[in-house]
Amino acid sequence: MEDDGTRLTLRPLGLTAPEQALPGARRLAGGWLCFDRCEAVLRTVAGGEVARRILPLADLDAWAGGLPDPLQRSYRLWLERLTAERRPVAGLALDRPRLMGIVNVTPDSFSDGGCHADADRAVAHGIGLAAAGADIVDVGAESTRPGAAAVPAEDQIARAVPVIAQLAERGICVSVDTRNAEVMAAALAAGARLVNDVSGLRHDRRALAVVGDAMARDPGVAVVVMHMRGEPATMNQTPTYDDPALDVFDELAERLQWCEEGGLDRARILVDPGIGFAKRMEHGAAVARSLSLLHGLGCGLLAGFSRKGLVRGWADSTAPRDRLPGSLAAAIVAFEQGVQILRVHDVRETAQARDVWEALRMR
């Protein structure tokens, strides 16, 4: 998306329900929102901003017509990706906000470590999340909180796979939260439909092949590619960004290109901006305010704010379990920018907040 060192990005603005949209507004990602203007940014590849303008869609075509041909082609691709309807992922239509409930089969996760560390409790919790409104249950056996140490694959498999198998047998859509290819393969064999990799398939060089093979065998398999730099043990020590939202977009775009070159179908990839991963509070806030930008990647969006330190930082010093109000506020911000899947601990409460928001805001 560049010409002679200049790159174009478009961030959809004026987001509202189709029934409330102005004439000429366009549907965002084929979903529940329309946008009637965009913030257009032209910048150098090195990150220096050239120009930033907010233009109504009625004026955007004329403005883009004055750009060099390669940037005009980039503009057309942006509009195509911003407006194209997203295909179902892991059997789920992305036509309304969906919820991914969290089951940590770990002793040391930041919020609920040890609460569901044995299989019976983890399965019961997963069943409860699905009953409360979780469209996906995400099972993880390795904490990736800041400072966390890696967990061997065999330990992850022993913790997670029995839980995944029992949940999948009950017809629950299950995701596996892991960076390890061996764990991915075992989880997929046990019935997982989604691989959720915080490293964006970078941690284990075998991961791309495992996911690609699973996608080739089963059209219902999909993957979450998250933005993160470094490793959990060190990722939050010294993160720096020129422009957090644009930098995260660029790094995810590069990762998606690598995934496509490796044979993965973009339509079966979800992207996650990685709130709290290699990002200080101000970085995460900048990314959260610009989530709609990520629709320009042409993928479904997944985001997670639930109980994170970022929520505490915006509000007060509450412990993770006491961060529900801030988590719900962040959830509404995500819904209002068209994020299709939200990863949460408190499913029942978030489902209620979403349903009320849909009833009051989207009708």
Coordinates of C-alpha atoms in Angstrom, one line a residue:
M1 CA 0.0 0.0 0.0
E2 CA 2.7 2.4 -0.8
D3 CA 4.2 4.6 -3.5
D4 CA 7.7 6.0 -3.4
G5 CA 7.8 5.6 0.3
T6 CA 4.3 6.9 1.0
R7 CA 1.6 4.8 2.5
L8 CA -2.2 5.3 2.8
T9 CA -4.4 4.3 5.6
L10 CA -8.2 4.9 6.1
R11 CA -9.9 4.8 9.4
P12 CA -13.7 4.6 9.2
L13 CA -15.5 7.3 11.3
G14 CA -19.1 8.4 11.8
L15 CA -20.0 4.8 12.8
T16 CA -23.7 4.3 13.4
A17 CA -26.6 1.8 12.9
P18 CA -27.7 1.5 9.2
E19 CA -31.1 2.9 10.1
Q20 CA -29.5 6.0 11.5
A21 CA -26.8 6.4 8.8
L22 CA -26.6 9.5 6.5
P23 CA -27.2 9.0 2.7
G24 CA -24.1 7.7 1.0
A25 CA -22.9 5.9 4.1
R26 CA -21.4 2.4 3.6
R27 CA -21.7 -0.8 5.6
L28 CA -18.6 -1.6 7.6
A29 CA -17.4 -5.1 7.0
G30 CA -20.9 -6.2 6.1
G31 CA -21.8 -5.9 9.8
W32 CA -24.0 -3.9 12.1
L33 CA -22.5 -0.5 11.5
C34 CA -22.2 2.0 8.7
F35 CA -19.5 4.7 8.3
D36 CA -20.0 8.1 6.4
R37 CA -16.4 9.5 6.6
C38 CA -12.8 8.4 7.0
E39 CA -9.6 9.7 8.4
A40 CA -7.1 9.5 5.6
V41 CA -3.4 9.4 6.5
L42 CA -0.5 9.6 4.1
R43 CA 2.8 8.9 5.7
T44 CA 6.3 7.7 4.8
V45 CA 7.2 4.1 5.3
A46 CA 9.6 5.2 8.0
G47 CA 6.6 6.4 10.0
G48 CA 6.8 10.1 9.4
E49 CA 3.3 11.5 8.9
V50 CA 2.8 13.4 5.6
A51 CA -0.9 14.4 5.9
R52 CA -3.9 13.5 8.0
R53 CA -7.4 14.6 6.9
I54 CA -11.0 13.7 7.8
L55 CA -13.2 13.5 4.7
P56 CA -16.8 12.6 4.1
L57 CA -17.2 9.6 1.8
A58 CA -18.8 12.0 -0.8
D59 CA -15.5 13.8 -1.0
L60 CA -13.1 10.9 -0.5
D61 CA -13.2 9.6 -4.1
A62 CA -12.3 13.0 -5.5
W63 CA -9.5 13.4 -3.0
A64 CA -8.1 10.0 -3.9
G65 CA -8.4 10.8 -7.6
G66 CA -5.5 13.3 -7.1
L67 CA -3.2 10.6 -5.7
P68 CA -0.5 8.8 -7.8
D69 CA -1.8 5.6 -9.5
P70 CA -0.3 3.1 -6.9
L71 CA -2.0 5.0 -4.1
Q72 CA -5.3 5.1 -6.0
R73 CA -5.0 1.3 -6.3
S74 CA -4.3 1.2 -2.5
Y75 CA -7.4 3.4 -1.9
R76 CA -9.6 1.0 -3.9
L77 CA -8.3 -2.0 -1.9
W78 CA -8.9 -0.2 1.3
L79 CA -12.6 0.5 0.4
E80 CA -13.0 -3.1 -0.7
R81 CA -11.6 -4.5 2.5
L82 CA -13.5 -2.0 4.7
T83 CA -16.9 -2.9 3.2
A84 CA -16.6 -6.6 2.2
E85 CA -18.9 -8.9 4.2
R86 CA -16.9 -11.1 6.5
R87 CA -17.4 -14.8 6.0
P88 CA -18.3 -17.0 9.0
V89 CA -15.4 -18.1 11.2
A90 CA -15.3 -21.4 13.0
G91 CA -19.0 -21.8 12.0
L92 CA -20.0 -18.4 13.5
A93 CA -21.6 -15.6 11.5
L94 CA -19.9 -12.3 12.2
D95 CA -23.1 -10.3 11.8
R96 CA -23.3 -9.2 15.5
P97 CA -20.8 -9.0 18.4
R98 CA -19.8 -12.4 19.5
L99 CA -18.3 -13.4 22.9
M100 CA -15.3 -15.7 23.6
G101 CA -15.3 -17.0 27.1
I102 CA -12.0 -17.7 28.9
V103 CA -11.1 -20.9 30.6
N104 CA -7.5 -20.8 32.0
V105 CA -6.4 -24.3 33.0
T106 CA -3.3 -22.8 34.7
P107 CA -2.0 -22.1 38.2
D108 CA -0.7 -18.6 37.4
S109 CA -2.9 -16.7 35.0
F110 CA -3.2 -13.0 36.0
S111 CA -6.9 -13.0 36.8
D112 CA -8.1 -16.5 37.6
G113 CA -5.0 -18.7 37.9
G114 CA -5.7 -21.9 39.8
C115 CA -9.5 -21.5 39.8
H116 CA -10.0 -24.0 37.0
A117 CA -6.7 -25.9 37.2
D118 CA -8.2 -29.4 37.2
A119 CA -10.2 -30.8 34.3
D120 CA -13.5 -31.3 36.0
R121 CA -13.7 -27.7 37.2
A122 CA -12.5 -26.4 33.9
V123 CA -15.1 -28.3 32.0
A124 CA -17.9 -27.2 34.3
H125 CA -16.7 -23.6 33.9
G126 CA -16.7 -23.9 30.1
I127 CA -20.2 -25.3 30.1
G128 CA -21.3 -22.5 32.3
L129 CA -19.8 -19.9 30.0
A130 CA -21.5 -21.4 27.0
A131 CA -24.8 -21.4 28.9
A132 CA -24.2 -17.7 29.8
G133 CA -23.8 -16.7 26.2
A134 CA -20.3 -17.5 25.1
D135 CA -20.2 -18.3 21.4
I136 CA -16.6 -19.7 21.8
V137 CA -14.9 -21.1 24.8
D138 CA -11.1 -20.4 24.7
V139 CA -9.1 -23.0 26.7
G140 CA -5.5 -22.1 27.6
A141 CA -2.9 -24.0 29.6
E142 CA 0.0 -21.5 29.6
S143 CA -0.2 -18.0 31.1
T144 CA 1.0 -15.3 28.8
R145 CA 0.7 -12.5 31.3
P146 CA 3.6 -10.1 31.5
G147 CA 6.6 -11.8 33.0
A148 CA 5.2 -15.4 32.6
A149 CA 7.5 -18.3 31.9
A150 CA 6.9 -20.8 29.1
V151 CA 5.1 -24.1 29.8
P152 CA 6.3 -27.3 28.1
A153 CA 4.1 -28.7 25.4
E154 CA 3.4 -31.9 27.2
D155 CA 2.2 -30.1 30.2
Q156 CA -0.1 -27.9 28.2
I157 CA -1.5 -30.9 26.4
A158 CA -2.1 -32.8 29.7
R159 CA -3.9 -29.7 31.1
A160 CA -5.9 -28.5 28.1
V161 CA -6.8 -31.4 25.8
P162 CA -9.1 -33.4 28.1
V163 CA -11.0 -30.2 28.7
I164 CA -11.2 -29.3 25.0
A165 CA -12.4 -32.8 24.1
Q166 CA -15.2 -32.8 26.7
L167 CA -16.4 -29.4 25.7
A168 CA -16.3 -30.2 22.0
E169 CA -18.3 -33.4 22.6
R170 CA -21.0 -31.2 24.0
G171 CA -21.2 -29.2 20.8
I172 CA -19.4 -26.2 22.2
C173 CA -17.2 -24.2 19.8
V174 CA -13.8 -24.5 21.4
S175 CA -10.6 -22.4 20.8
V176 CA -7.1 -23.4 22.1
D177 CA -5.0 -20.5 23.4
T178 CA -1.4 -21.6 22.7
R179 CA 1.8 -20.6 20.9
N180 CA 3.0 -24.2 20.6
A181 CA 2.4 -26.2 17.4
E182 CA 2.3 -29.6 19.2
V183 CA -0.4 -28.3 21.5
M184 CA -2.3 -26.9 18.5
A185 CA -2.3 -30.2 16.7
A186 CA -3.4 -32.1 19.8
A187 CA -6.2 -29.6 20.5
L188 CA -7.4 -29.6 16.9
A189 CA -7.5 -33.4 17.0
A190 CA -9.6 -33.2 20.2
G191 CA -12.2 -31.0 18.5
A192 CA -11.0 -27.4 18.8
R193 CA -12.2 -25.2 15.9
L194 CA -10.0 -22.2 16.5
V195 CA -6.3 -21.6 17.2
N196 CA -5.7 -18.5 19.3
D197 CA -2.0 -17.7 19.1
V198 CA -0.8 -14.6 21.0
S199 CA 2.5 -14.7 19.0
G200 CA 0.8 -14.5 15.6
L201 CA 2.3 -17.9 14.6
R202 CA 5.8 -16.6 15.2
H203 CA 6.8 -18.5 18.4
D204 CA 6.9 -22.0 16.9
R205 CA 8.1 -22.3 13.3
R206 CA 5.9 -25.4 12.9
A207 CA 2.7 -23.6 13.8
L208 CA 1.9 -22.2 10.3
A209 CA 2.1 -25.7 8.8
V210 CA -0.1 -27.2 11.6
V211 CA -2.8 -24.6 11.1
G212 CA -2.5 -24.8 7.3
D213 CA -2.9 -28.6 7.3
A214 CA -5.9 -28.3 9.6
M215 CA -7.6 -25.7 7.4
A216 CA -7.0 -27.9 4.4
R217 CA -8.7 -30.8 6.1
D218 CA -11.6 -28.9 7.7
P219 CA -13.2 -25.8 6.3
G220 CA -14.4 -24.8 9.8
V221 CA -11.0 -24.4 11.3
A222 CA -9.7 -20.8 11.7
V223 CA -6.9 -18.9 13.5
V224 CA -6.4 -15.8 15.6
V225 CA -3.3 -13.8 14.8
M226 CA -2.5 -11.4 17.6
H227 CA -0.1 -8.5 17.7
M228 CA 2.8 -8.9 20.1
R229 CA 6.4 -8.1 20.2
G230 CA 9.0 -10.3 21.9
E231 CA 8.0 -12.9 24.6
P232 CA 5.6 -12.6 27.5
A233 CA 8.5 -12.6 30.0
T234 CA 10.0 -9.4 28.6
M235 CA 7.3 -7.8 26.3
N236 CA 6.3 -4.9 28.5
Q237 CA 9.7 -3.8 29.6
T238 CA 10.5 -1.1 27.0
P239 CA 7.8 -1.0 24.2
T240 CA 8.1 2.0 21.9
Y241 CA 5.9 3.1 19.0
D242 CA 5.9 6.1 16.6
D243 CA 2.1 5.9 16.3
P244 CA 0.7 2.9 18.2
A245 CA -2.5 2.4 16.1
L246 CA -0.7 2.7 12.7
D247 CA 2.3 0.6 13.9
V248 CA 0.1 -2.2 15.1
F249 CA -1.8 -2.1 11.8
D250 CA 1.4 -2.3 9.8
E251 CA 2.8 -5.2 11.8
L252 CA -0.4 -7.1 11.6
A253 CA -0.5 -6.5 7.8
E254 CA 3.0 -7.9 7.4
R255 CA 2.0 -10.9 9.5
L256 CA -1.1 -11.5 7.4
Q257 CA 0.9 -11.3 4.2
W258 CA 3.3 -14.0 5.7
C259 CA 0.3 -16.2 6.6
E260 CA -1.1 -15.9 3.1
E261 CA 2.2 -16.7 1.5
G262 CA 2.3 -19.8 3.7
G263 CA -1.1 -20.9 2.3
L264 CA -3.6 -19.6 4.9
D265 CA -6.9 -18.1 3.7
R266 CA -7.3 -14.5 4.9
A267 CA -11.0 -15.0 5.3
R268 CA -10.3 -17.6 8.0
I269 CA -8.0 -15.4 10.0
L270 CA -9.1 -13.2 12.8
V271 CA -6.7 -10.4 13.9
D272 CA -6.3 -9.2 17.5
P273 CA -4.5 -5.9 18.4
G274 CA -3.1 -7.5 21.5
I275 CA -4.2 -5.0 24.2
G276 CA -1.8 -5.3 27.1
F277 CA 0.9 -7.2 25.1
A278 CA 4.0 -5.2 24.5
K279 CA 2.0 -2.0 25.1
R280 CA 1.9 0.5 27.9
M281 CA -1.3 2.1 29.0
E282 CA -1.0 5.0 26.5
H283 CA -0.2 2.6 23.7
G284 CA -3.3 0.5 24.4
A285 CA -5.5 3.5 24.7
A286 CA -4.4 4.8 21.3
V287 CA -5.0 1.4 19.7
A288 CA -8.4 1.1 21.4
R289 CA -9.6 4.5 20.1
S290 CA -8.7 3.4 16.6
L291 CA -9.9 -0.2 16.4
S292 CA -12.0 0.6 13.3
L293 CA -8.7 1.1 11.4
L294 CA -8.1 -2.7 11.6
H295 CA -11.1 -3.5 9.4
G296 CA -8.8 -2.4 6.6
L297 CA -7.0 -5.7 7.0
G298 CA -10.0 -7.4 5.5
C299 CA -10.3 -9.9 8.4
G300 CA -12.7 -10.4 11.3
L301 CA -11.5 -8.6 14.5
L302 CA -11.1 -10.0 18.0
A303 CA -10.1 -8.0 21.0
G304 CA -9.6 -8.6 24.7
F305 CA -9.8 -5.9 27.4
S306 CA -11.3 -8.1 30.2
R307 CA -9.8 -7.5 33.6
K308 CA -6.5 -6.3 32.1
G309 CA -4.2 -3.9 33.8
L310 CA -5.1 -1.3 31.1
V311 CA -8.6 -1.2 32.6
R312 CA -7.2 -0.7 36.0
G313 CA -4.9 2.0 34.7
W314 CA -7.8 3.9 33.2
A315 CA -9.7 3.7 36.5
D316 CA -8.0 2.8 39.7
S317 CA -5.9 0.1 41.4
T318 CA -8.5 -2.6 41.7
A319 CA -7.6 -6.2 41.6
P320 CA -8.4 -8.1 38.4
R321 CA -11.6 -9.6 39.7
D322 CA -12.9 -6.2 40.5
R323 CA -12.5 -4.7 37.1
L324 CA -15.9 -5.6 35.6
P325 CA -17.2 -2.0 35.2
G326 CA -14.1 -0.9 33.3
S327 CA -14.1 -4.1 31.2
L328 CA -17.8 -3.5 30.2
A329 CA -17.0 0.1 29.2
A330 CA -14.2 -1.1 27.0
A331 CA -16.5 -3.8 25.5
I332 CA -18.9 -1.1 24.4
V333 CA -16.1 0.9 22.8
A334 CA -15.2 -2.3 20.9
F335 CA -18.7 -3.0 19.8
E336 CA -19.1 0.6 18.6
Q337 CA -16.1 0.1 16.3
G338 CA -17.4 -3.1 14.8
V339 CA -15.2 -5.6 16.7
Q340 CA -16.8 -9.0 15.9
I341 CA -15.5 -11.1 18.8
L342 CA -14.7 -10.0 22.3
R343 CA -12.7 -12.2 24.6
V344 CA -14.0 -11.9 28.1
H345 CA -14.0 -13.5 31.6
D346 CA -17.4 -12.3 32.6
V347 CA -19.6 -13.7 29.9
R348 CA -23.1 -13.3 31.4
E349 CA -22.5 -9.6 32.4
T350 CA -20.9 -8.8 29.0
A351 CA -23.7 -10.5 27.1
Q352 CA -26.3 -8.4 29.0
A353 CA -24.4 -5.2 28.3
R354 CA -24.2 -6.1 24.6
D355 CA -27.8 -7.0 24.4
V356 CA -28.9 -3.7 26.1
W357 CA -26.5 -1.7 23.8
E358 CA -28.0 -3.4 20.7
A359 CA -31.5 -2.7 21.8
L360 CA -30.9 1.0 22.6
R361 CA -28.2 2.0 20.2
M362 CA -28.6 -0.2 17.1
R363 CA -32.4 0.0 16.5

